[in-house]
Amino acid sequence: AQTVTQSQPEMSVQEAETVTLSCTYDTSESNYYLFWYKQPPSRQMILVIRQEAYKQQNATENRFSVNFQKAAKSFSLKISDSQLGDTAMYFCAFMKRTGTASKLTFGTGTRLQVTL
Amino acid sequence: GAVVSQHPSWVICKSGTSVKIECRSLDFQATTMFWYRQFPKQSLMLMATSNEGSKATYEQGVEKDKFLINHASLTLSTLTVTSAHPEDSSFYICSARDFGRLRQETQYFGPGTRLLVL
């Protein structure tokens, strides 16, 4: 079974600064996906970024980038130029890549507060 | 693209009644949808995997007779909470699996349904 660990329950960052959220996972699989989802106060889950395990290059999406260290099983999220709208709960998630329905395994989340 | 809707967003019902929640993929076809439950300040807990045209697969500890799932078309899955009780009050979220133009498997989530059973 896969496990996903987010060791930072809460974090705070000032507007325009950079913050990094950590995520580690445990799996014996070699072929999988990793995701960061954001859940703002509206509770809508929004995909922030995805990474395929076979790709060495770190994924980026505008102000969001990841540091994927496959050997260390680490998948941190960096948010640059933080904005007030980034205030949300952030969940790291693992998906095993199979031929059938693939389940997401979520971490416990990190609550990020962006302040003025 | 990859928009998922959920209806209703809010429902209040009396104990003993049944409640149906709909999950629709608006701009793509989803052979597989998922139903989650989220308690306050907690992560998402997968309840079941909904497969179009076949029976749902339930996670351990989830009562299939209590939480009926129907995935009758490629864009619609429904979750019916039967004989609801106060302990069923929760936030229910669905997701739909999409592969997109680049064949990258991703789950896209609906906005959730808040259920309150009195």
XYZ file of C-alpha atoms in Angstrom:
234
model
C 0.000 0.000 0.000
C 1.097 3.520 -0.705
C 1.377 6.228 1.919
C 1.743 9.970 1.491
C 3.112 12.160 4.273
C 2.824 15.905 4.590
C 4.721 16.869 7.703
C 3.698 20.547 7.798
C 0.102 20.920 9.048
C 0.202 24.701 8.678
C 2.402 27.258 6.998
C 2.334 30.979 6.547
C 3.975 33.179 3.933
C 3.893 36.851 3.143
C 2.508 38.064 -0.126
C 5.082 38.048 -2.956
C 7.377 35.696 -1.051
C 8.223 32.098 -1.905
C 7.122 29.080 0.084
C 7.847 25.373 -0.209
C 5.464 22.658 0.924
C 6.934 19.243 1.573
C 5.610 15.826 0.671
C 7.123 12.381 0.939
C 5.647 9.105 -0.146
C 6.310 5.439 0.203
C 5.751 2.963 -2.600
C 7.273 -0.082 -4.210
C 5.893 0.938 -7.598
C 8.130 2.359 -10.298
C 5.428 3.759 -12.562
C 3.169 6.354 -10.999
C 1.927 9.922 -10.982
C 2.175 12.570 -8.288
C -0.140 15.524 -7.882
C -0.643 18.641 -5.856
C -4.244 19.713 -5.364
C -5.415 22.941 -3.778
C -8.608 23.244 -1.738
C -9.541 26.875 -1.016
C -12.264 27.834 1.479
C -14.887 27.063 -1.181
C -13.737 23.423 -0.806
C -13.445 22.921 -4.559
C -10.449 20.660 -5.225
C -8.282 22.240 -7.908
C -5.412 20.528 -9.681
C -2.251 22.579 -9.235
C 0.394 20.434 -10.856
C 1.151 16.854 -11.866
C 4.358 14.884 -12.288
C 4.942 11.571 -14.007
C 7.478 9.424 -12.213
C 9.352 8.448 -15.360
C 10.074 12.081 -16.195
C 13.232 13.453 -14.595
C 12.359 17.032 -15.426
C 10.470 18.833 -12.687
C 6.989 20.011 -13.648
C 6.177 23.717 -13.630
C 2.915 25.627 -13.984
C 3.381 29.370 -13.926
C 4.251 30.267 -10.294
C 4.080 26.652 -9.160
C 6.935 24.196 -9.520
C 7.913 20.920 -7.956
C 11.137 19.376 -6.780
C 10.755 15.700 -7.560
C 13.400 13.464 -6.043
C 12.448 9.932 -7.033
C 15.171 8.120 -5.121
C 14.325 10.007 -1.948
C 10.571 9.675 -2.669
C 10.120 13.366 -2.164
C 7.784 15.703 -4.045
C 7.792 19.267 -2.731
C 5.774 22.178 -4.120
C 7.267 25.641 -4.496
C 4.970 28.614 -4.812
C 6.701 31.741 -6.047
C 5.387 35.292 -5.735
C 2.671 34.129 -3.339
C -0.728 35.744 -3.728
C -3.621 36.093 -1.312
C -5.612 33.752 -3.546
C -3.101 31.005 -2.831
C -4.508 30.716 0.683
C -5.848 27.168 0.796
C -5.338 23.636 1.952
C -2.803 21.854 -0.228
C -2.913 18.095 -0.675
C -0.167 15.962 -2.124
C -1.456 12.823 -3.860
C -0.059 9.630 -5.335
C -1.571 7.585 -8.137
C -0.303 4.193 -9.158
C -0.242 3.829 -12.914
C -2.228 0.734 -13.832
C -4.338 -0.470 -16.708
C -7.514 -0.144 -14.682
C -9.014 2.499 -12.437
C -6.279 4.275 -10.557
C -6.963 5.474 -7.037
C -5.534 8.600 -5.529
C -3.852 8.361 -2.156
C -3.860 11.725 -0.398
C -1.656 13.167 2.282
C -3.165 14.860 5.317
C -2.742 18.315 3.821
C -0.921 21.549 4.593
C -2.911 24.660 5.369
C -1.223 27.657 3.743
C -2.027 31.181 4.815
C -0.791 34.041 2.653
C -0.589 37.295 4.593
C -0.152 40.940 3.622
C -11.735 21.700 -20.191
C -12.148 18.852 -17.680
C -15.024 20.357 -15.725
C -17.006 18.285 -13.255
C -20.270 19.441 -11.752
C -22.064 18.171 -8.696
C -25.667 18.657 -7.633
C -26.937 19.635 -5.178
C -24.270 21.702 -3.472
C -26.192 21.723 -0.208
C -28.834 19.381 1.141
C -30.584 19.171 4.483
C -32.791 16.183 5.131
C -34.585 14.404 7.925
C -33.216 11.239 9.444
C -34.469 8.156 7.608
C -34.830 9.756 4.202
C -32.698 9.059 1.147
C -30.613 11.630 -0.666
C -29.277 11.435 -4.215
C -26.176 13.333 -5.321
C -25.305 13.686 -8.996
C -21.837 13.986 -10.486
C -21.440 14.988 -14.125
C -18.444 15.352 -16.393
C -19.365 18.348 -18.550
C -16.834 18.351 -21.357
C -15.432 14.870 -21.414
C -16.563 11.287 -21.064
C -15.619 9.505 -17.882
C -15.727 5.729 -17.756
C -14.550 5.959 -14.177
C -15.664 8.309 -11.426
C -14.817 8.297 -7.748
C -16.738 9.228 -4.639
C -14.996 10.679 -1.591
C -16.053 11.795 1.830
C -14.312 14.580 3.717
C -14.704 15.366 7.391
C -13.886 18.854 8.673
C -10.200 19.687 8.552
C -9.335 16.224 7.267
C -8.186 14.724 4.019
C -10.370 13.016 1.440
C -11.405 9.440 2.097
C -12.189 7.328 -0.952
C -15.550 5.612 -0.595
C -15.943 3.863 -3.930
C -14.949 3.678 -7.566
C -17.807 4.038 -10.013
C -17.451 2.298 -13.370
C -19.759 2.998 -16.280
C -21.974 0.039 -17.042
C -20.810 -2.104 -14.151
C -20.999 -2.357 -10.393
C -19.132 0.057 -8.210
C -16.135 -1.070 -6.208
C -16.363 -0.077 -2.561
C -13.502 0.567 -0.175
C -13.190 -1.509 2.944
C -15.605 -0.409 5.639
C -17.997 1.399 3.291
C -21.505 -0.089 3.313
C -22.588 -0.650 -0.276
C -26.249 -0.956 0.695
C -26.048 2.383 2.455
C -24.227 4.245 -0.287
C -25.723 3.190 -3.611
C -23.760 4.155 -6.697
C -25.059 4.146 -10.249
C -22.934 5.041 -13.263
C -25.443 4.685 -16.057
C -23.775 6.876 -18.652
C -20.335 8.142 -19.593
C -21.048 11.540 -18.057
C -23.142 10.800 -14.984
C -22.633 8.974 -11.715
C -25.012 9.171 -8.783
C -24.515 8.489 -5.107
C -27.617 7.749 -3.048
C -27.336 7.851 0.713
C -30.136 5.572 1.836
C -31.944 5.961 5.155
C -29.637 8.796 6.106
C -28.731 9.363 9.746
C -26.959 12.252 11.465
C -23.641 10.395 11.344
C -23.871 10.488 7.534
C -23.620 14.263 7.641
C -20.465 15.153 5.778
C -18.974 16.732 2.675
C -19.170 14.406 -0.323
C -16.949 14.994 -3.337
C -16.865 13.231 -6.666
C -14.108 13.116 -9.221
C -13.926 11.945 -12.812
C -10.977 10.379 -14.537
C -9.830 12.033 -17.727
C -6.878 11.306 -19.972
C -6.873 14.522 -21.944
C -5.284 15.273 -25.250
C -1.853 14.134 -24.056
C -3.166 10.868 -22.555
C -2.197 11.970 -19.065
C -4.453 10.365 -16.509
C -5.815 12.885 -14.028
C -8.764 13.124 -11.683
C -10.855 16.288 -11.814
C -13.099 17.082 -8.914
C -16.617 18.355 -8.535
C -17.363 21.237 -6.159
C -18.733 18.916 -3.472
C -22.051 18.403 -1.713
C -22.590 19.318 1.902
C -25.086 16.933 3.523
C -26.717 17.672 6.855
C -29.012 15.044 8.320
C -31.252 16.250 11.121
